[in-house]
PDB file of N, CA, C and O in Angstrom:
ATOM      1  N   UNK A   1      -0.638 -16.452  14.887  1.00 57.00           N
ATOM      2  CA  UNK A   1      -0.514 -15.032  15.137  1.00 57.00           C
ATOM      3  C   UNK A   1      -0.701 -14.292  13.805  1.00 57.00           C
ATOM      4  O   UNK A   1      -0.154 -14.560  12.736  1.00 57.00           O
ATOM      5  N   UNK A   2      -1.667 -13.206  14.099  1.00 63.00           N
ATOM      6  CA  UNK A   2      -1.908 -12.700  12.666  1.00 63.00           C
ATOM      7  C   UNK A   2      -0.673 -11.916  11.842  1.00 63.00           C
ATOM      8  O   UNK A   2       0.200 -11.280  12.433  1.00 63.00           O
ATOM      9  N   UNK A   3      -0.728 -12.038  10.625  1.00 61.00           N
ATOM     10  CA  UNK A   3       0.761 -10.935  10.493  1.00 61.00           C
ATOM     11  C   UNK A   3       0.136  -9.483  10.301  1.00 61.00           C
ATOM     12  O   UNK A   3      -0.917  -8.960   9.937  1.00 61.00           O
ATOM     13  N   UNK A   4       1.468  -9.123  10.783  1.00 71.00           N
ATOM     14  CA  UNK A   4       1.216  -7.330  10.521  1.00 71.00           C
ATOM     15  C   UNK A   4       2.001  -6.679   9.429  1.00 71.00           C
ATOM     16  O   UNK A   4       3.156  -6.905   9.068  1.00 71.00           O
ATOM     17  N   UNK A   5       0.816  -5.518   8.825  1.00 74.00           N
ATOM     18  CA  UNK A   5       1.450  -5.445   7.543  1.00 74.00           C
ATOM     19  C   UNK A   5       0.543  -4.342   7.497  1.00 74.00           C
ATOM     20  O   UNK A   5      -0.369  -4.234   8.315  1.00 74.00           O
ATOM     21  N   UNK A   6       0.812  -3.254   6.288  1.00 84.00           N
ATOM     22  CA  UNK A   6       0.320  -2.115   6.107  1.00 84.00           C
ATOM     23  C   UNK A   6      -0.819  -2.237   4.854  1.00 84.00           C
ATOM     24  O   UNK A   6      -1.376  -1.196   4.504  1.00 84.00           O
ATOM     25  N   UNK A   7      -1.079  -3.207   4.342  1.00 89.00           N
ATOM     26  CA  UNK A   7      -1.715  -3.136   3.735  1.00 89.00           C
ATOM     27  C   UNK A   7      -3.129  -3.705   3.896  1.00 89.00           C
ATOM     28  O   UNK A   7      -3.096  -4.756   4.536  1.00 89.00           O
ATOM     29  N   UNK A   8      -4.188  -3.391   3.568  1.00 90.00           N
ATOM     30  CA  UNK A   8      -5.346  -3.374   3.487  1.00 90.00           C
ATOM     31  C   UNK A   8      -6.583  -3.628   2.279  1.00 90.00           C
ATOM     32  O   UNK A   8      -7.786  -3.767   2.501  1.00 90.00           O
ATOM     33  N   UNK A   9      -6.079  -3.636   1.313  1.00 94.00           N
ATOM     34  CA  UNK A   9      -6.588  -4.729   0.160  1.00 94.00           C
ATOM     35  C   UNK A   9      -5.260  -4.166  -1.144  1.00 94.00           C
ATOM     36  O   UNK A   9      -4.562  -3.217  -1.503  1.00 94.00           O
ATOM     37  N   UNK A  10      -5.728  -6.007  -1.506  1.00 96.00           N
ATOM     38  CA  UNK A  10      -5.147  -6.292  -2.859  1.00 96.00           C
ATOM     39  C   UNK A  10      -5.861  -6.497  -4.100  1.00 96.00           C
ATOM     40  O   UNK A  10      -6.691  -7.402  -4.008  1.00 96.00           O
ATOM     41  N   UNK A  11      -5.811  -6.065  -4.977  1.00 97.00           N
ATOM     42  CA  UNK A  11      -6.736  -6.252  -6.142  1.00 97.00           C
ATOM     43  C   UNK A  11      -5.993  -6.906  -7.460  1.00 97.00           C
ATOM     44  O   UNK A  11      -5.660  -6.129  -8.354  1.00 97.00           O
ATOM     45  N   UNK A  12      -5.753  -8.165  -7.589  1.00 98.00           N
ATOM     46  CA  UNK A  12      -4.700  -8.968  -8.535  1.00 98.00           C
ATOM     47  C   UNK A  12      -6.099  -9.475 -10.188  1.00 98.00           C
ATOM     48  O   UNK A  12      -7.149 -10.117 -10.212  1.00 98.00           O
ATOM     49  N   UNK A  13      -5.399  -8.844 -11.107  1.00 97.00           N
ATOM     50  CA  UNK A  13      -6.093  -9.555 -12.176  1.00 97.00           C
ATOM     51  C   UNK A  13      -5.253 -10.466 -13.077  1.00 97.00           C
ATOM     52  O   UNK A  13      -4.143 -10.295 -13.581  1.00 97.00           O
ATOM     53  N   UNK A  14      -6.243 -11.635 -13.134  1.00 97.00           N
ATOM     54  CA  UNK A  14      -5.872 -12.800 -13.644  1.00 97.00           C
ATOM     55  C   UNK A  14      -6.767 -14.111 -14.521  1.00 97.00           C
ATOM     56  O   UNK A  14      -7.466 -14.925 -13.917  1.00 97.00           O
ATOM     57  N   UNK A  15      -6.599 -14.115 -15.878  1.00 96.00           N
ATOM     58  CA  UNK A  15      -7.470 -15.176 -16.293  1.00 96.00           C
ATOM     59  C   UNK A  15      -7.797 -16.443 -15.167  1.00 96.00           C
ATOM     60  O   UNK A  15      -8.754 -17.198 -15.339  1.00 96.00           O
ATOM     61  N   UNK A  16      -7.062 -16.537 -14.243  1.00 97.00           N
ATOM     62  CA  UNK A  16      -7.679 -17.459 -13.177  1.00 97.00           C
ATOM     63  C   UNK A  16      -7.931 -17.011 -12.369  1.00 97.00           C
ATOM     64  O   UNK A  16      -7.003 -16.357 -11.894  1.00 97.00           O
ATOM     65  N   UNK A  17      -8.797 -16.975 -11.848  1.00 97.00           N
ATOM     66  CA  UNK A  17      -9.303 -16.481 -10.296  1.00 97.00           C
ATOM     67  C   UNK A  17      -8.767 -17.435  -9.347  1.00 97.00           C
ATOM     68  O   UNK A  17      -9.003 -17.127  -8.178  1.00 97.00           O
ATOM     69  N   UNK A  18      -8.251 -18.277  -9.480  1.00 97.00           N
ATOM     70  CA  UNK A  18      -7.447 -19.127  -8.191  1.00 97.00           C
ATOM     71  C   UNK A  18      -6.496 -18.529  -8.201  1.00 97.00           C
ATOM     72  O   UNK A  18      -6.355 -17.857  -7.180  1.00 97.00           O
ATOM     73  N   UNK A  19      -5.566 -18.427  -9.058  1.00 97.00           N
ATOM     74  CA  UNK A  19      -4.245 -18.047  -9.537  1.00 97.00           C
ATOM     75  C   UNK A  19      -4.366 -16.427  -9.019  1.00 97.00           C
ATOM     76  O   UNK A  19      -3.380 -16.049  -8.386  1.00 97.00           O
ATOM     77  N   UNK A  20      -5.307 -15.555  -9.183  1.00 97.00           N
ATOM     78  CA  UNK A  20      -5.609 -14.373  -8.743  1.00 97.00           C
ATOM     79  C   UNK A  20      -5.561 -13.987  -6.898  1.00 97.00           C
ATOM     80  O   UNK A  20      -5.013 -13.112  -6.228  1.00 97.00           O
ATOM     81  N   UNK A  21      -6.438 -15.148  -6.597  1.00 97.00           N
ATOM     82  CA  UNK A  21      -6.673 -15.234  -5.207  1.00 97.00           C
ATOM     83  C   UNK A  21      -5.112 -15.694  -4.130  1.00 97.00           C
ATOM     84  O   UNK A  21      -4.948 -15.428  -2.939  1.00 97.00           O
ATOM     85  N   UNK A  22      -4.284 -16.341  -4.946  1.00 97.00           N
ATOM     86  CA  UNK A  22      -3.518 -16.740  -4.407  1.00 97.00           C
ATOM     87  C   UNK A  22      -2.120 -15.485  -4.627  1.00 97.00           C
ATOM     88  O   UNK A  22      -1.216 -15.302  -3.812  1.00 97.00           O
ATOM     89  N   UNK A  23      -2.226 -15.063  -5.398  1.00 97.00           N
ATOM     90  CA  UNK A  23      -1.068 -14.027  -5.880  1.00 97.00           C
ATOM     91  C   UNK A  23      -1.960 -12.830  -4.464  1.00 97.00           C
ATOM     92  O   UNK A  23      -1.103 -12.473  -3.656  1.00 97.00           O
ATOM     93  N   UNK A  24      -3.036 -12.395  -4.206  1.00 97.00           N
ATOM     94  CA  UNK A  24      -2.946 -11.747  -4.083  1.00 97.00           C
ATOM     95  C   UNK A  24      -3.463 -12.074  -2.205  1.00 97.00           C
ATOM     96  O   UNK A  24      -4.084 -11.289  -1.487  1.00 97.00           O
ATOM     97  N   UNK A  25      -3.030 -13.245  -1.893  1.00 94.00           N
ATOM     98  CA  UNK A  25      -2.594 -13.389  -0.399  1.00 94.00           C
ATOM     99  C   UNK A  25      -0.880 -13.661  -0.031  1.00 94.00           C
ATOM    100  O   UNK A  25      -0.136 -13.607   0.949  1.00 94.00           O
ATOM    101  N   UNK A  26      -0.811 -13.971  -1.430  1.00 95.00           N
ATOM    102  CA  UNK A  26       0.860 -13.475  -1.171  1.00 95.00           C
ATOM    103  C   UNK A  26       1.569 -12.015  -1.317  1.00 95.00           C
ATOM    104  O   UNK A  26       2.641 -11.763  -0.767  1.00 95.00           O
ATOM    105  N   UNK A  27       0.953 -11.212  -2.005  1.00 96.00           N
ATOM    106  CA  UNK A  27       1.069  -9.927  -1.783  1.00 96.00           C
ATOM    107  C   UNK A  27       0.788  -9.235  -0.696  1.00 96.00           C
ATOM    108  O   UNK A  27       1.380  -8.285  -0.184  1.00 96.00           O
ATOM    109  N   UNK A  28      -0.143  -9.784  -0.400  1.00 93.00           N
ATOM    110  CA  UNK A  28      -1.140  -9.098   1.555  1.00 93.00           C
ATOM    111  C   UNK A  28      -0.043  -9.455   2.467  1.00 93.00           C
ATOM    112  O   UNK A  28       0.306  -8.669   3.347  1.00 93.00           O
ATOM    113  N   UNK A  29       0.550 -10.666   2.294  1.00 89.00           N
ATOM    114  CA  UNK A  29       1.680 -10.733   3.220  1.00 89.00           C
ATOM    115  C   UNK A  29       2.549 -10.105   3.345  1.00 89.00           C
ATOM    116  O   UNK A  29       2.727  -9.662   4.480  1.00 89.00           O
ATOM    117  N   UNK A  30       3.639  -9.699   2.155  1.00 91.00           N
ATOM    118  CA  UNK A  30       4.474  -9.169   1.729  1.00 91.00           C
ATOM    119  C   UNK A  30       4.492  -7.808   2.251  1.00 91.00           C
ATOM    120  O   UNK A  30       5.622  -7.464   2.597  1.00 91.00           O
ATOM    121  N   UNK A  31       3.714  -7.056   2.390  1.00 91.00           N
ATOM    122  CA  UNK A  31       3.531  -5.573   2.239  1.00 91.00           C
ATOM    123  C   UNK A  31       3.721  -4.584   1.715  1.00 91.00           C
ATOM    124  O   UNK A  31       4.494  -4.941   0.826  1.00 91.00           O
ATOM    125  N   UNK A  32       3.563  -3.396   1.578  1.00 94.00           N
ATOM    126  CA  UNK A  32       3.148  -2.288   0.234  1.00 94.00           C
ATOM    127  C   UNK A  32       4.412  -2.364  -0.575  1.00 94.00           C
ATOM    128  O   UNK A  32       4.445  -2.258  -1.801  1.00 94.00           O
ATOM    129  N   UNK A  33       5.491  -2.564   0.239  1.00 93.00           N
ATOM    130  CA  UNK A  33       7.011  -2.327  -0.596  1.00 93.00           C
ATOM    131  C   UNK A  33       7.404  -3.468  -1.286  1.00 93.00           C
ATOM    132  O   UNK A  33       7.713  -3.196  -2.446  1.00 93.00           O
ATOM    133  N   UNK A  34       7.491  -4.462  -1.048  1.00 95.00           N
ATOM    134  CA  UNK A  34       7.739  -5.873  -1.371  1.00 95.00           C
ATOM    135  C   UNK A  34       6.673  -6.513  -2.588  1.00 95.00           C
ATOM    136  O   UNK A  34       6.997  -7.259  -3.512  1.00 95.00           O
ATOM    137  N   UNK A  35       5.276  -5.961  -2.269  1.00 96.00           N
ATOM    138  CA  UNK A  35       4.563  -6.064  -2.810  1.00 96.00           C
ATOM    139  C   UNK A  35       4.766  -5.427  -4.689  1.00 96.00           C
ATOM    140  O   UNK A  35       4.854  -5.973  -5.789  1.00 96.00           O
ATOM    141  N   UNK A  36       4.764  -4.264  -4.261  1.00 96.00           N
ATOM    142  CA  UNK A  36       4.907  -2.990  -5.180  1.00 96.00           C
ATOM    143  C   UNK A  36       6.232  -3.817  -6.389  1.00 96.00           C
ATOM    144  O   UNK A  36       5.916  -4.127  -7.538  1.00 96.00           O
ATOM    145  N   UNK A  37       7.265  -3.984  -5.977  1.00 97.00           N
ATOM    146  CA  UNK A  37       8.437  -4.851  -6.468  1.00 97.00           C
ATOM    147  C   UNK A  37       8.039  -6.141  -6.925  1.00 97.00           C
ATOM    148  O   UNK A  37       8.216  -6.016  -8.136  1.00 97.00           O
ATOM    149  N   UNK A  38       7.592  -7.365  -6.736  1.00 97.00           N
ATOM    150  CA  UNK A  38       7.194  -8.062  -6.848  1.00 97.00           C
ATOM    151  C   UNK A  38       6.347  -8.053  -8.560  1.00 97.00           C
ATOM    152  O   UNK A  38       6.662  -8.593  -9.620  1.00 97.00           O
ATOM    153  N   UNK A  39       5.265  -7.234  -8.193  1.00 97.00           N
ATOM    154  CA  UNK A  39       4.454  -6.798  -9.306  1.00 97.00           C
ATOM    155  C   UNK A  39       4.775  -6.498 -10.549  1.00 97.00           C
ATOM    156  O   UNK A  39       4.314  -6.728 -11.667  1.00 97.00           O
ATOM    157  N   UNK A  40       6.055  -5.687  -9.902  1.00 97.00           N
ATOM    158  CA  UNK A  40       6.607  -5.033 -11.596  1.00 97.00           C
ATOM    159  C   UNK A  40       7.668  -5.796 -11.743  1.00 97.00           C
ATOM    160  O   UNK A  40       8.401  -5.199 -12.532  1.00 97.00           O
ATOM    161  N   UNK A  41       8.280  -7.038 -11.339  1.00 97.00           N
ATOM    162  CA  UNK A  41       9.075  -7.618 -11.493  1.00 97.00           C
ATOM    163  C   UNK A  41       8.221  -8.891 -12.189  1.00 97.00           C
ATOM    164  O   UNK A  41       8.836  -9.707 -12.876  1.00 97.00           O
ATOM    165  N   UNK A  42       7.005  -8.998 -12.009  1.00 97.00           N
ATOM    166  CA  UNK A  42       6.423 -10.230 -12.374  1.00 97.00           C
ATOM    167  C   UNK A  42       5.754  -9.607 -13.501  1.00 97.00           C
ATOM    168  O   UNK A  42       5.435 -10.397 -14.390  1.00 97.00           O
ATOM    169  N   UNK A  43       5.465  -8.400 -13.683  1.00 97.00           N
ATOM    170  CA  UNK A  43       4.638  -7.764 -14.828  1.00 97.00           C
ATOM    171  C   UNK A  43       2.945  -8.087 -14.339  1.00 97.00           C
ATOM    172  O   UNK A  43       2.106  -8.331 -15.206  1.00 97.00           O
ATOM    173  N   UNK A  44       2.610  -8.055 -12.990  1.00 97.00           N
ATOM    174  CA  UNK A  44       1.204  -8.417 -12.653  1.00 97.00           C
ATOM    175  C   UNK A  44       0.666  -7.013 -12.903  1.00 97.00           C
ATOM    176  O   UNK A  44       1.376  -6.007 -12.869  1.00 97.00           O
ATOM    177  N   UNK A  45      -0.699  -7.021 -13.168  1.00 98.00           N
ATOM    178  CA  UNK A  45      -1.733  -5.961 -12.757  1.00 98.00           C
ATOM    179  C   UNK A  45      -2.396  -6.527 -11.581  1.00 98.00           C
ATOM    180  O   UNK A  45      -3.009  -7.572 -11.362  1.00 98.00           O
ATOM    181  N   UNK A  46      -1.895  -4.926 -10.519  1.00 98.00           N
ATOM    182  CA  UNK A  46      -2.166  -5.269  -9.523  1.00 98.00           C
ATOM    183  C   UNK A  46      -2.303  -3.998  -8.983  1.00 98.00           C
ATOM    184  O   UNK A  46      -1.456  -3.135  -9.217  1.00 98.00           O
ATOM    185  N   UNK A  47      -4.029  -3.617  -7.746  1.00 98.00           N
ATOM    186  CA  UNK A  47      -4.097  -2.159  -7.296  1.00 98.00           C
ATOM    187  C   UNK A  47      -3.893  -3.022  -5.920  1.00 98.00           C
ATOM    188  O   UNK A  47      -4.183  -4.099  -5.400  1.00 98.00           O
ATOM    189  N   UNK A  48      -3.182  -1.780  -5.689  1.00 97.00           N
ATOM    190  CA  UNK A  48      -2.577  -2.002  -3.999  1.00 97.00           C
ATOM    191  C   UNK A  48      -3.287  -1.119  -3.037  1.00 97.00           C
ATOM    192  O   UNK A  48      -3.135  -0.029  -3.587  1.00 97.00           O
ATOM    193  N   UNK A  49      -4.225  -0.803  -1.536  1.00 96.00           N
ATOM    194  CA  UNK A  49      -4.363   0.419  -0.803  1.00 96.00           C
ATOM    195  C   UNK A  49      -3.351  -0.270   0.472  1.00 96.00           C
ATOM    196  O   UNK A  49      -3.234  -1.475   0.695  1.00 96.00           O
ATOM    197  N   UNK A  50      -2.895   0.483   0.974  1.00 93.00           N
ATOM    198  CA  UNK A  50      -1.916   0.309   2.396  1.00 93.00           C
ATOM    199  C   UNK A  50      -2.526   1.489   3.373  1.00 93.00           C
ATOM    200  O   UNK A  50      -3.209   2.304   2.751  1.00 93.00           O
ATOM    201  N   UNK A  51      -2.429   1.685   4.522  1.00 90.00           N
ATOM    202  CA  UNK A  51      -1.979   2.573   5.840  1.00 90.00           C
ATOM    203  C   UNK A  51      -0.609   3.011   5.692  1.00 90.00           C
ATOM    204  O   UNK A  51       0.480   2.511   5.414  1.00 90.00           O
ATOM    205  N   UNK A  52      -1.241   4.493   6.079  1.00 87.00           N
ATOM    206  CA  UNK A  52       0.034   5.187   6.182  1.00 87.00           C
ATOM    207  C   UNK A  52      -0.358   6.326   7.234  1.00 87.00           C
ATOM    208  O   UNK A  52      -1.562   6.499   7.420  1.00 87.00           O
ATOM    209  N   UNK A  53       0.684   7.229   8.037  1.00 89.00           N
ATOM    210  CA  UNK A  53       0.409   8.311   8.778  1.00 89.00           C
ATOM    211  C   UNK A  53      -0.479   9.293   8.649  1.00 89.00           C
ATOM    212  O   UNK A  53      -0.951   9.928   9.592  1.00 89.00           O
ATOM    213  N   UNK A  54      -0.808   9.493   7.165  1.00 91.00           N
ATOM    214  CA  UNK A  54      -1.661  10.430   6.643  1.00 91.00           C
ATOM    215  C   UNK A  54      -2.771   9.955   5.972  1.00 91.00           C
ATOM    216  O   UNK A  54      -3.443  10.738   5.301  1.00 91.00           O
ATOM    217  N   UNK A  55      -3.073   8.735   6.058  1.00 92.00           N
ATOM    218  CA  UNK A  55      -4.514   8.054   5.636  1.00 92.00           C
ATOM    219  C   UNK A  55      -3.878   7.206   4.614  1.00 92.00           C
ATOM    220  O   UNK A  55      -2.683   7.001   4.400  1.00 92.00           O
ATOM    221  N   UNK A  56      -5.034   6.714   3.973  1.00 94.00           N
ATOM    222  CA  UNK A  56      -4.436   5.430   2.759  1.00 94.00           C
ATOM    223  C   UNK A  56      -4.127   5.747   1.775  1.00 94.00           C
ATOM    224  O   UNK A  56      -4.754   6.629   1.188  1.00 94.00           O
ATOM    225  N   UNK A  57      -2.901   5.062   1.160  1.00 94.00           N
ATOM    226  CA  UNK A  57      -2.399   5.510  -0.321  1.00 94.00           C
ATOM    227  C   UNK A  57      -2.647   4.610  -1.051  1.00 94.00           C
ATOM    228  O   UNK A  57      -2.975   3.496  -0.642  1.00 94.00           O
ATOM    229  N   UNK A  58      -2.529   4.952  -2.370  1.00 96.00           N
ATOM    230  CA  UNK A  58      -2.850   3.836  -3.422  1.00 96.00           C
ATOM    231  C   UNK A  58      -1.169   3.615  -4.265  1.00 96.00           C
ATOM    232  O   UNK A  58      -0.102   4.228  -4.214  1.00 96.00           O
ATOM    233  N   UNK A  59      -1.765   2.190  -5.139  1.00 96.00           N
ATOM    234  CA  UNK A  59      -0.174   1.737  -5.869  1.00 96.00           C
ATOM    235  C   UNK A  59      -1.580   1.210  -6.934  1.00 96.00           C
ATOM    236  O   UNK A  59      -2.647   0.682  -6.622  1.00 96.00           O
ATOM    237  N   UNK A  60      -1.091   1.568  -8.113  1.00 97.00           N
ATOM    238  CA  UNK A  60      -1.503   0.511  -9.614  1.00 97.00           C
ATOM    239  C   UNK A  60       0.115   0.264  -9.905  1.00 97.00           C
ATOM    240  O   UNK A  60       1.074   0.959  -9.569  1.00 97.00           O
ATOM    241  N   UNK A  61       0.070  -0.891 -10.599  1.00 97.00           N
ATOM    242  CA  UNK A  61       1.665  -1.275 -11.092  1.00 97.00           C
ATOM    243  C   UNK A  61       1.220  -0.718 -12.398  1.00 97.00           C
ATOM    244  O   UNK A  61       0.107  -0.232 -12.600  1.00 97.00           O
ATOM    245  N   UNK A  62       2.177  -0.827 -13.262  1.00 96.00           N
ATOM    246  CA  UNK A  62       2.013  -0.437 -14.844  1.00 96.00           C
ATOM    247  C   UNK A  62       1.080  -1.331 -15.799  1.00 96.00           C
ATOM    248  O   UNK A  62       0.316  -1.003 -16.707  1.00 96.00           O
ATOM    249  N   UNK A  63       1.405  -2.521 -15.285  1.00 97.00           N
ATOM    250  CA  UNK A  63       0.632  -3.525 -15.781  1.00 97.00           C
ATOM    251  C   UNK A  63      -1.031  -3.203 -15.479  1.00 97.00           C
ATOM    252  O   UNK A  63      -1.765  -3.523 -16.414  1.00 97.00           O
ATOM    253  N   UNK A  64      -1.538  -2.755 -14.577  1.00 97.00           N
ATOM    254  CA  UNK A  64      -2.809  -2.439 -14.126  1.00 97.00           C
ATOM    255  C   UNK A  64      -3.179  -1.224 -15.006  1.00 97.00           C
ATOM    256  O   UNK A  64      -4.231  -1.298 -15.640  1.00 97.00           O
ATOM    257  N   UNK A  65      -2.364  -0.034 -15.115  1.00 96.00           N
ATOM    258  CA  UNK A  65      -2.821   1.002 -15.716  1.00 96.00           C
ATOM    259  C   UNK A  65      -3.895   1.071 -16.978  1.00 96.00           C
ATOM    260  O   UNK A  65      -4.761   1.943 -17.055  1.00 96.00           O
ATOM    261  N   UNK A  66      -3.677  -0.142 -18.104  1.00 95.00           N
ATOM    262  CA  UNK A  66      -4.925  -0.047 -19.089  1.00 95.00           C
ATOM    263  C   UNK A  66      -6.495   0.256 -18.179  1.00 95.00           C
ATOM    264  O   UNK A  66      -7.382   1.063 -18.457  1.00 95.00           O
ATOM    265  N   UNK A  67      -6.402  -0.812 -16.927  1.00 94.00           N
ATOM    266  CA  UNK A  67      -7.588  -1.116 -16.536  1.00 94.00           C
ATOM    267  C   UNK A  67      -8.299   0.092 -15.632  1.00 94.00           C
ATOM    268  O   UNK A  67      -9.335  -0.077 -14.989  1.00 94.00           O
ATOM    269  N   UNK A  68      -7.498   1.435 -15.707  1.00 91.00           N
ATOM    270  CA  UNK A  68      -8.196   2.432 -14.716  1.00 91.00           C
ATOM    271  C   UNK A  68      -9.119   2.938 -15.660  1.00 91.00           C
ATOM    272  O   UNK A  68      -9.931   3.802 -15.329  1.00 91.00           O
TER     273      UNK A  68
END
C-alpha cells in the first residue's frame, strides 16, 4: 500500500549519491514536518516541496541555504 504523505519531491545533497538517494526516500516517507526536523537535527542540505491547501510550499534547511 502506497504511503501517504504531503510531500512531493526531495532534493538531499551528498558527496554520495547512494547515501543521497537513500536519505532522501527516508525523508519522502517521513513527511514535510518530520522531515523538516530531521534535517536540521542531522545538519543535512536538503530542499523540500510538499502539498498544501493553497498550492505547494517550499522548505531549504539551513544547511542547503549556501546552495540557492
Amino acid at each position: 500500500m502506497p504511503t501517504k504523505h504531503d510531500l512531493v519531491s526531495v532534493t538531499v545533497l551528498h558527496p554520495s549519491a547512494m547515501t543521497a538517494d537513500g536519505l532522501a526516500t527516508a525523508l519522502t516517507v517521513m513527511g514535510m514536518d518530520k522531515a523538516q526536523a530531521y534535517a536540521q537535527e542531522h545538519d543535512l542540505p536538503v530542499y523540500l516541496i510538499a502539498k498544501s491547501k493553497d498550492g505547494l510550499i517550499t522548505y531549504s534547511s539551513p544547511a542547503f541555504k549556501p546552495y540557492l
